[in-house]
Coordinates of C-alpha atoms in Angstrom, one line a residue:
X1 CA 109.7 86.5 120.8
X2 CA 112.4 85.9 123.3
X3 CA 112.4 82.0 122.9
X4 CA 112.7 82.6 119.0
X5 CA 115.5 85.2 119.3
X6 CA 117.6 83.1 121.6
X7 CA 117.1 79.9 119.5
X8 CA 120.0 79.5 116.8
X9 CA 118.1 76.4 115.2
X10 CA 115.6 78.1 113.1
X11 CA 113.5 75.3 111.6
X12 CA 111.8 75.4 108.3
X13 CA 108.4 73.2 108.2
X14 CA 106.7 71.7 105.2
X15 CA 103.7 73.5 106.0
X16 CA 105.7 77.0 106.1
X17 CA 107.4 76.0 102.5
X18 CA 103.8 75.1 101.1
X19 CA 102.4 78.3 102.3
X20 CA 105.3 80.6 100.9
X21 CA 105.1 78.9 97.7
X22 CA 101.3 79.2 97.3
X23 CA 101.7 83.0 98.2
X24 CA 103.9 83.6 95.3
X25 CA 101.9 85.8 92.4
X26 CA 101.5 84.1 88.9
X27 CA 102.8 85.5 85.6
X28 CA 106.0 86.9 86.9
X29 CA 109.2 86.7 85.1
X30 CA 111.9 84.0 85.9
X31 CA 115.3 84.4 87.3
X32 CA 118.3 82.9 85.8
X33 CA 117.3 79.4 86.8
X34 CA 114.1 79.9 84.8
X35 CA 111.9 78.5 87.2
X36 CA 108.4 80.4 87.5
X37 CA 105.9 80.3 90.3
X38 CA 103.6 78.0 88.3
X39 CA 106.2 75.5 88.1
X40 CA 106.3 75.1 91.9
X41 CA 102.5 75.4 92.4
X42 CA 101.5 72.8 90.0
X43 CA 104.2 70.4 90.9
X44 CA 103.8 67.2 92.9
X45 CA 103.5 67.6 96.7
X46 CA 106.4 65.5 97.1
X47 CA 108.4 68.7 96.3
X48 CA 107.7 70.5 99.3
X49 CA 109.5 68.1 101.8
X50 CA 112.3 68.3 99.7
X51 CA 112.4 71.9 99.6
X52 CA 112.0 72.3 103.2
X53 CA 114.9 70.1 103.5
X54 CA 117.0 72.5 101.1
X55 CA 115.8 75.4 103.2
X56 CA 117.2 74.1 106.5
X57 CA 120.3 73.0 105.2
X58 CA 120.7 76.5 103.6
X59 CA 120.0 78.3 107.2
X60 CA 121.9 75.7 109.4
X61 CA 125.1 76.0 107.2
X62 CA 124.5 79.6 106.3
X63 CA 125.3 79.4 102.5
X64 CA 123.3 79.4 99.3
X65 CA 123.6 78.3 95.8
X66 CA 124.5 80.6 92.9
X67 CA 121.2 79.9 91.3
X68 CA 119.5 81.8 94.4
X69 CA 122.3 84.4 94.7
X70 CA 121.9 85.7 91.1
X71 CA 120.0 88.5 90.0
X72 CA 119.2 89.8 86.7
X73 CA 118.9 93.8 85.9
X74 CA 116.8 95.0 83.3
X75 CA 117.4 98.6 82.4
X76 CA 114.1 100.7 81.6
X77 CA 114.1 103.8 79.9
X78 CA 112.4 106.4 82.2
X79 CA 111.6 109.3 79.9
X80 CA 111.2 108.0 76.2
X81 CA 111.7 112.0 75.3
X82 CA 115.0 112.0 77.0
X83 CA 118.4 111.1 76.1
X84 CA 118.6 107.2 75.6
X85 CA 122.4 107.4 76.1
X86 CA 122.1 108.8 79.6
X87 CA 122.5 106.3 82.4
X88 CA 120.5 108.7 84.8
X89 CA 117.5 108.0 82.4
X90 CA 117.2 104.2 83.3
X91 CA 115.9 102.6 86.1
X92 CA 116.6 98.8 86.8
X93 CA 114.1 96.0 87.2
X94 CA 115.4 93.3 88.9
X95 CA 114.3 89.6 88.2
X96 CA 115.2 87.2 91.1
X97 CA 114.6 83.5 91.5
X98 CA 111.4 82.3 92.6
X99 CA 113.0 79.8 94.9
X100 CA 114.8 83.0 96.6
X101 CA 111.5 84.5 97.1
X102 CA 109.9 81.6 98.7
X103 CA 112.9 81.4 101.3
X104 CA 112.7 85.0 101.8
X105 CA 109.1 84.6 102.7
X106 CA 109.5 82.1 105.0
X107 CA 112.4 84.1 106.6
X108 CA 110.1 87.5 106.7
X109 CA 107.2 85.2 108.8
X110 CA 109.9 84.2 111.2
X111 CA 111.4 87.4 112.0
X112 CA 108.6 90.0 111.2
X113 CA 108.1 91.0 114.8
X114 CA 111.9 92.2 114.9
X115 CA 111.3 94.6 111.9
X116 CA 108.7 96.7 113.7
X117 CA 109.6 100.3 113.0
X118 CA 108.4 103.8 114.2
X119 CA 105.1 105.1 113.9
X120 CA 106.3 107.9 111.8
X121 CA 107.3 105.3 109.1
X122 CA 104.2 105.0 106.6
X123 CA 106.2 103.0 104.1
X124 CA 106.1 99.5 103.2
X125 CA 103.4 98.7 105.9
X126 CA 100.1 97.0 105.7
X127 CA 97.1 99.4 105.8
X128 CA 99.4 102.6 105.2
X129 CA 100.0 104.5 102.2
X130 CA 101.4 107.7 100.9
X131 CA 97.7 109.4 101.1
X132 CA 97.8 108.6 104.8
X133 CA 101.2 110.2 105.3
X134 CA 100.2 113.1 103.3
X135 CA 97.1 113.4 105.4
X136 CA 98.9 113.3 108.7
X137 CA 101.3 116.2 107.5
X138 CA 98.5 118.4 106.1
X139 CA 96.3 117.9 109.2
X140 CA 99.3 119.0 111.5
X141 CA 99.8 121.9 109.2
X142 CA 96.0 122.7 109.3
X143 CA 95.9 122.6 113.0
X144 CA 98.9 125.1 113.8
X145 CA 97.5 127.2 111.0
X146 CA 94.5 127.6 112.7
X147 CA 96.1 128.2 116.0
X148 CA 97.9 131.1 114.2
X149 CA 101.3 129.4 114.4
X150 CA 103.9 129.5 111.9
X151 CA 105.6 125.9 110.9
X152 CA 109.1 125.4 109.3
X153 CA 109.3 122.4 107.0
X154 CA 112.1 120.8 105.2
X155 CA 111.5 118.2 102.6
X156 CA 114.8 116.2 102.6
X157 CA 116.0 114.1 99.3
X158 CA 118.4 111.2 100.2
X159 CA 120.5 110.4 97.0
X160 CA 119.9 106.8 96.1
X161 CA 119.5 105.9 99.8
X162 CA 118.6 102.2 99.1
X163 CA 122.0 102.0 97.1
X164 CA 124.0 103.2 100.2
X165 CA 122.9 100.8 102.9
X166 CA 125.9 99.7 104.6
X167 CA 125.6 96.1 105.0
X168 CA 127.5 95.6 108.3
X169 CA 125.8 98.2 110.2
X170 CA 122.4 96.8 108.8
X171 CA 123.2 93.4 110.1
X172 CA 124.3 94.9 113.5
X173 CA 120.9 96.7 113.8
X174 CA 119.4 93.2 113.0
X175 CA 121.7 91.6 115.8
X176 CA 120.5 94.4 118.4
X177 CA 117.0 93.7 117.5
X178 CA 117.2 90.1 118.6
X179 CA 116.9 88.6 115.3
X180 CA 118.1 84.7 115.3
X181 CA 121.7 84.4 114.8
X182 CA 121.2 81.8 112.0
X183 CA 118.9 84.0 110.2
X184 CA 121.4 86.9 110.3
X185 CA 124.2 84.8 109.2
X186 CA 122.2 83.7 106.2
X187 CA 121.3 87.0 105.3
X188 CA 125.0 88.0 105.6
X189 CA 126.0 85.5 103.3
X190 CA 123.4 86.7 101.0
X191 CA 124.3 90.2 100.5
X192 CA 128.0 89.4 100.5
X193 CA 127.8 86.7 97.7
X194 CA 124.8 88.1 95.8
X195 CA 125.4 87.9 91.9
X196 CA 124.1 90.6 89.6
X197 CA 123.8 90.4 85.9
X198 CA 122.4 92.8 83.4
X199 CA 120.4 92.0 80.5
X200 CA 120.2 94.2 77.4
X201 CA 117.9 92.9 74.7
X202 CA 119.1 89.1 74.2
X203 CA 122.5 89.7 75.6
X204 CA 123.6 89.1 79.5
X205 CA 126.6 90.7 81.1
X206 CA 129.1 88.8 83.2
X207 CA 128.2 88.6 87.0
X208 CA 129.5 91.2 89.4
X209 CA 128.7 91.8 93.1
X210 CA 127.8 94.7 94.9
X211 CA 129.2 95.7 98.3
X212 CA 126.7 98.0 99.5
X213 CA 122.7 98.5 99.2
X214 CA 119.8 96.3 99.8
X215 CA 119.3 93.6 97.5
X216 CA 117.2 94.3 94.3
X217 CA 114.1 92.1 93.7
X218 CA 114.0 91.1 97.4
X219 CA 110.5 91.1 99.3
X220 CA 112.7 91.5 102.6
X221 CA 114.5 94.7 101.1
X222 CA 111.8 97.4 101.8
X223 CA 111.5 96.1 105.4
X224 CA 115.2 95.8 106.0
X225 CA 115.6 99.6 104.6
X226 CA 112.9 100.7 107.0
X227 CA 115.2 99.0 110.0
X228 CA 118.1 100.8 108.6
X229 CA 116.4 104.2 108.9
X230 CA 114.4 103.8 112.2
X231 CA 117.3 105.1 114.3
X232 CA 117.0 108.5 112.4
X233 CA 113.3 108.2 113.5
X234 CA 114.4 107.8 117.0
X235 CA 117.0 110.5 117.1
X236 CA 114.7 113.0 115.7
X237 CA 112.1 112.1 118.6
X238 CA 115.0 112.5 121.0
X239 CA 115.6 116.1 119.9
X240 CA 112.6 117.4 122.0
X241 CA 111.3 119.9 119.4
X242 CA 108.8 119.8 117.0
X243 CA 104.9 120.2 116.8
X244 CA 102.9 119.0 119.7
X245 CA 99.7 117.4 118.7
X246 CA 97.5 115.9 121.9
X247 CA 100.5 116.3 124.2
X248 CA 102.7 114.2 121.8
X249 CA 105.6 115.9 120.1
X250 CA 105.7 115.1 116.2
X251 CA 108.6 116.6 114.2
X252 CA 108.8 114.2 111.3
X253 CA 107.0 112.0 108.9
X254 CA 108.7 109.2 106.4
X255 CA 107.5 107.1 103.7
X256 CA 110.6 104.8 102.8
X257 CA 113.4 107.4 102.2
X258 CA 111.2 110.5 101.5
X259 CA 111.3 112.6 104.8
X260 CA 109.8 115.7 105.9
X261 CA 110.7 117.5 109.1
X262 CA 109.1 120.4 110.8
X263 CA 109.0 122.5 113.8
X264 CA 107.1 125.9 114.9
X265 CA 110.4 127.7 115.4
X266 CA 113.5 127.9 112.9
X267 CA 115.9 127.0 115.6
X268 CA 114.2 123.7 116.1
X269 CA 114.5 122.9 112.6
X270 CA 117.9 123.9 112.4
X271 CA 118.4 121.3 115.3
X272 CA 116.4 118.6 113.3
X273 CA 118.6 119.5 110.2
X274 CA 121.7 118.8 112.3
X275 CA 120.5 115.5 113.3
X276 CA 119.6 114.3 109.9
X277 CA 123.3 115.2 109.0
X278 CA 124.9 113.9 112.0
X279 CA 122.9 110.4 111.3
X280 CA 123.7 110.7 107.6
X281 CA 127.5 110.8 108.5
X282 CA 127.3 107.8 110.7
X283 CA 125.4 105.7 108.1
X284 CA 126.9 106.6 105.0
X285 CA 123.7 108.3 103.8
X286 CA 124.3 111.4 101.4
X287 CA 121.6 113.9 101.2
X288 CA 120.8 116.1 98.0
X289 CA 120.9 119.8 98.9
X290 CA 119.6 120.8 95.4
X291 CA 116.6 118.8 95.9
X292 CA 115.9 119.4 99.6
X293 CA 113.8 122.2 100.3
X294 CA 112.4 124.5 103.2
X295 CA 108.7 125.6 103.0
X296 CA 106.9 127.8 105.6
X297 CA 103.6 128.1 106.1
X298 CA 103.3 131.5 107.8
X299 CA 100.9 133.4 109.6
X300 CA 99.8 136.9 108.6
X301 CA 101.9 138.5 111.3
X302 CA 104.9 136.5 110.3
X303 CA 104.8 137.3 106.4
X304 CA 107.6 140.0 106.7
X305 CA 109.7 137.7 109.3
X306 CA 113.4 137.9 108.2
X307 CA 114.5 134.2 108.2
X308 CA 118.0 132.8 108.9
X309 CA 119.7 130.5 106.5
X310 CA 119.1 126.8 106.8
X311 CA 121.8 124.2 106.6
X312 CA 121.9 120.5 105.6
X313 CA 125.4 118.8 105.8
X314 CA 126.9 122.2 105.5
X315 CA 124.9 123.3 102.3
X316 CA 122.5 126.2 102.4
X317 CA 118.8 125.0 101.6
X318 CA 116.8 127.1 99.4
X319 CA 113.1 128.3 100.5
X320 CA 110.4 127.4 98.1
X321 CA 106.4 128.2 98.2
X322 CA 105.5 124.5 97.0
X323 CA 106.9 121.1 97.1
X324 CA 105.9 117.9 95.4
X325 CA 106.1 115.3 98.1
X326 CA 105.0 112.0 97.5
X327 CA 103.4 112.8 94.1
X328 CA 101.2 115.5 95.9
X329 CA 101.9 119.1 95.6
X330 CA 102.0 121.0 99.4
X331 CA 101.8 124.6 99.2
X332 CA 102.8 127.4 101.8
X333 CA 99.1 128.8 101.5
X334 CA 97.7 125.2 102.2
X335 CA 95.8 125.6 98.7
X336 CA 95.2 122.4 96.7
X337 CA 94.9 124.4 93.1
X338 CA 98.5 123.4 91.8
X339 CA 97.7 119.6 92.7
X340 CA 94.4 119.6 91.0
X341 CA 96.3 121.2 88.1
X342 CA 98.7 118.3 88.2
X343 CA 95.8 115.7 88.1
X344 CA 94.0 117.6 85.1
X345 CA 97.1 117.5 83.0
X346 CA 97.4 113.6 83.8
X347 CA 93.9 113.0 82.9
X348 CA 94.4 114.6 79.6
X349 CA 97.7 112.5 79.2
X350 CA 96.0 109.3 80.0
X351 CA 93.0 110.1 77.8
X352 CA 95.0 111.1 74.7
X353 CA 96.9 107.9 75.0
X354 CA 94.1 105.6 75.3
X355 CA 92.7 107.5 72.2
X356 CA 95.8 107.0 70.3
X357 CA 96.5 103.3 71.3
X358 CA 93.0 102.0 71.6
X359 CA 90.6 104.1 69.3
X360 CA 89.6 100.8 67.2
X361 CA 88.6 98.9 70.4
X362 CA 85.3 98.1 71.3
X363 CA 83.3 100.0 73.7
X364 CA 83.5 97.6 76.9
X365 CA 87.3 97.6 76.3
X366 CA 87.4 101.3 76.2
X367 CA 85.3 101.8 79.3
X368 CA 87.5 99.1 81.1
X369 CA 90.9 101.1 80.2
X370 CA 89.0 104.5 81.0
X371 CA 88.2 103.0 84.6
X372 CA 91.8 101.7 85.0
X373 CA 93.6 104.8 83.7
X374 CA 91.5 107.8 84.5
X375 CA 89.0 107.2 87.5
X376 CA 92.1 106.6 90.1
X377 CA 92.5 110.1 90.8
X378 CA 95.5 110.2 92.9
X379 CA 95.0 112.1 96.6
X380 CA 91.8 113.9 95.3
X381 CA 90.3 113.0 98.8
X382 CA 92.8 115.2 100.3
X383 CA 91.7 118.3 98.3
X384 CA 90.1 120.6 100.7
X385 CA 90.8 124.4 100.0
X386 CA 90.7 125.4 96.2
X387 CA 88.9 127.5 93.8
X388 CA 85.9 125.9 92.5
X389 CA 86.7 127.0 88.8
X390 CA 89.9 124.8 89.2
X391 CA 88.0 121.9 90.2
X392 CA 85.3 122.4 87.5
X393 CA 88.3 122.5 84.9
X394 CA 89.3 118.8 85.9
X395 CA 85.7 117.8 85.7
X396 CA 85.7 118.9 82.3
X397 CA 88.8 117.1 81.4
X398 CA 87.4 114.0 83.1
X399 CA 84.0 114.6 81.0
X400 CA 86.1 115.1 77.8
X401 CA 88.2 112.1 78.1
X402 CA 85.4 109.9 78.0
X403 CA 83.6 111.7 75.1
X404 CA 86.9 111.5 73.1
X405 CA 87.4 107.7 73.9
X406 CA 83.7 107.0 72.8
X407 CA 83.9 109.3 69.8
X408 CA 80.8 111.5 71.5
X409 CA 80.4 115.2 70.2
X410 CA 81.0 117.7 73.1
X411 CA 77.4 118.8 73.5
X412 CA 76.8 115.2 74.5
X413 CA 75.5 114.7 78.2
X414 CA 78.1 113.5 80.5
X415 CA 75.7 112.3 83.1
X416 CA 73.9 110.0 80.6
X417 CA 77.2 109.1 79.0
X418 CA 78.8 107.7 82.1
X419 CA 75.3 106.0 83.2
X420 CA 75.0 104.3 80.2
X421 CA 78.7 102.7 80.1
X422 CA 78.2 102.0 84.1
X423 CA 81.3 104.4 84.7
X424 CA 81.2 106.7 87.7
X425 CA 80.8 110.5 87.2
X426 CA 83.7 112.8 88.5
X427 CA 81.9 113.7 91.6
X428 CA 80.7 110.2 92.4
X429 CA 84.4 109.2 92.4
X430 CA 85.5 112.0 94.8
X431 CA 82.8 110.8 97.1
X432 CA 83.9 107.3 96.8
X433 CA 87.2 108.3 97.5
X434 CA 86.5 110.4 100.7
X435 CA 84.3 107.5 101.9
X436 CA 86.9 104.9 101.8
X437 CA 89.8 106.9 103.1
X438 CA 87.4 107.8 106.0
X439 CA 86.9 104.1 106.6
X440 CA 90.5 103.4 106.3
X441 CA 91.2 106.2 108.9
X442 CA 88.9 104.7 111.2
X443 CA 90.2 101.4 111.2
X444 CA 94.1 102.6 111.2
X445 CA 96.4 101.1 114.2
X446 CA 98.9 103.9 113.4
X447 CA 99.2 106.1 116.8
X448 CA 99.7 109.5 114.7
X449 CA 96.5 108.8 112.8
X450 CA 94.6 107.7 115.8
X451 CA 95.9 110.9 117.6
X452 CA 94.8 113.2 114.7
X453 CA 91.1 111.5 114.7
X454 CA 90.5 110.5 118.4
X455 CA 88.1 113.1 120.0
X456 CA 88.9 111.9 123.5
X457 CA 92.3 112.6 123.1
X458 CA 92.4 115.4 120.8
X459 CA 89.8 118.1 119.5
X460 CA 91.4 117.8 116.0
X461 CA 88.8 115.7 114.4
X462 CA 85.7 117.9 115.7
X463 CA 87.5 121.1 114.5
X464 CA 89.1 119.8 111.5
X465 CA 88.2 121.3 108.3
X466 CA 89.1 118.1 106.5
X467 CA 86.5 116.4 108.2
X468 CA 83.9 119.0 108.0
X469 CA 84.8 119.1 104.0
X470 CA 84.0 115.1 103.9
X471 CA 80.9 115.4 105.8
X472 CA 79.7 118.1 103.7
X473 CA 80.7 116.4 100.4
X474 CA 79.2 113.1 101.4
X475 CA 75.9 114.6 102.5
X476 CA 75.7 117.1 99.4
X477 CA 73.6 115.9 96.1
X478 CA 75.8 117.1 93.0

């Protein structure tokens, strides 16, 4: 890695170009140049040496043509029931040139080792996911709760964090990590001269430039954002306060810009909040105090504890009893009924949508749609403490969705119906999710996950209520 870091002549080979082209996905929208991935994949093999020659010239001279710099932004309505004239009700979809994605793929392969970030960051990493981050948080909370210790948490919301990345500070971080100077230079040119267009219907706006934020539609952008936020993780770890698991201090978890900090004492949490405020001031990160919430998992002895005010960037934060973190509800009593009800409402909404739009389709099509929209029960494998009546209501919603879609009466046997069409029953879906997630945990390379499941380094697994629940559920016959 050191030899690459000090080598300013980064060469792009024909083989690298070929692999990068073949890694592009088909049936994707084109950029301003109207070149699709299929154009490159099914072209003559003579194209790849020419592309490699062009890419080498781009890297050597540190410049890019306008066709690679152009990105089309297509506004997509978030809430159809909301106001269509409200700009906050739109999110942009970025359409970048396929050639720019090929070049970024090549650059990523060359500097991937320089973009490694803290184990506390779960976002944009292979073999990671939001459910693993939620699992780590719930296991730490359960561990401290079983040891009769209160935990103070703050779920911090950063306002448009991706759009507030300071380019100069980002490139300075890349330089300090040893990224080759030629690559830093071409990325600097890319971000400085990128051209943005807005497409509304058949109309395209005049080009404009953006002076901050990571590049839209870029495969490098998520990793560059992780690098930009990685020092915050280091600052938090250096505070020396937080929860101790297996002799290791863990005081925060991150999934991209979704940050949760926690400590067993109120003074420790305030220290972590000050660290976040200081980092935000230095790196142009603005926190939304109205959407940042304090939650306290108390013991019985601390129920009447008088709490101080918690400040983030000088604003007092509100204390709540439930927070939706990464799409999963976490409550101060560590129950999962609220999140199960969230999933029940979603199942009914998805089933009604399928019934409204696809009621005239054939049975195989309806079954395929039901599998795609109703069987992915998000974070259902992380439900452990709940009332059986709450889970039963979700099961009823799941069964009713299939009956309505197939126009079967309510008294039709759900088990026979699911077996007849080849769809897993509700409890079979739950067991499958548990089994697959346990397999992902056992092969995980994340040190925090390993710390939570390794019996030799920590006794968490053998006493964990989550693991006990999984084992009992997988052995039970529903």
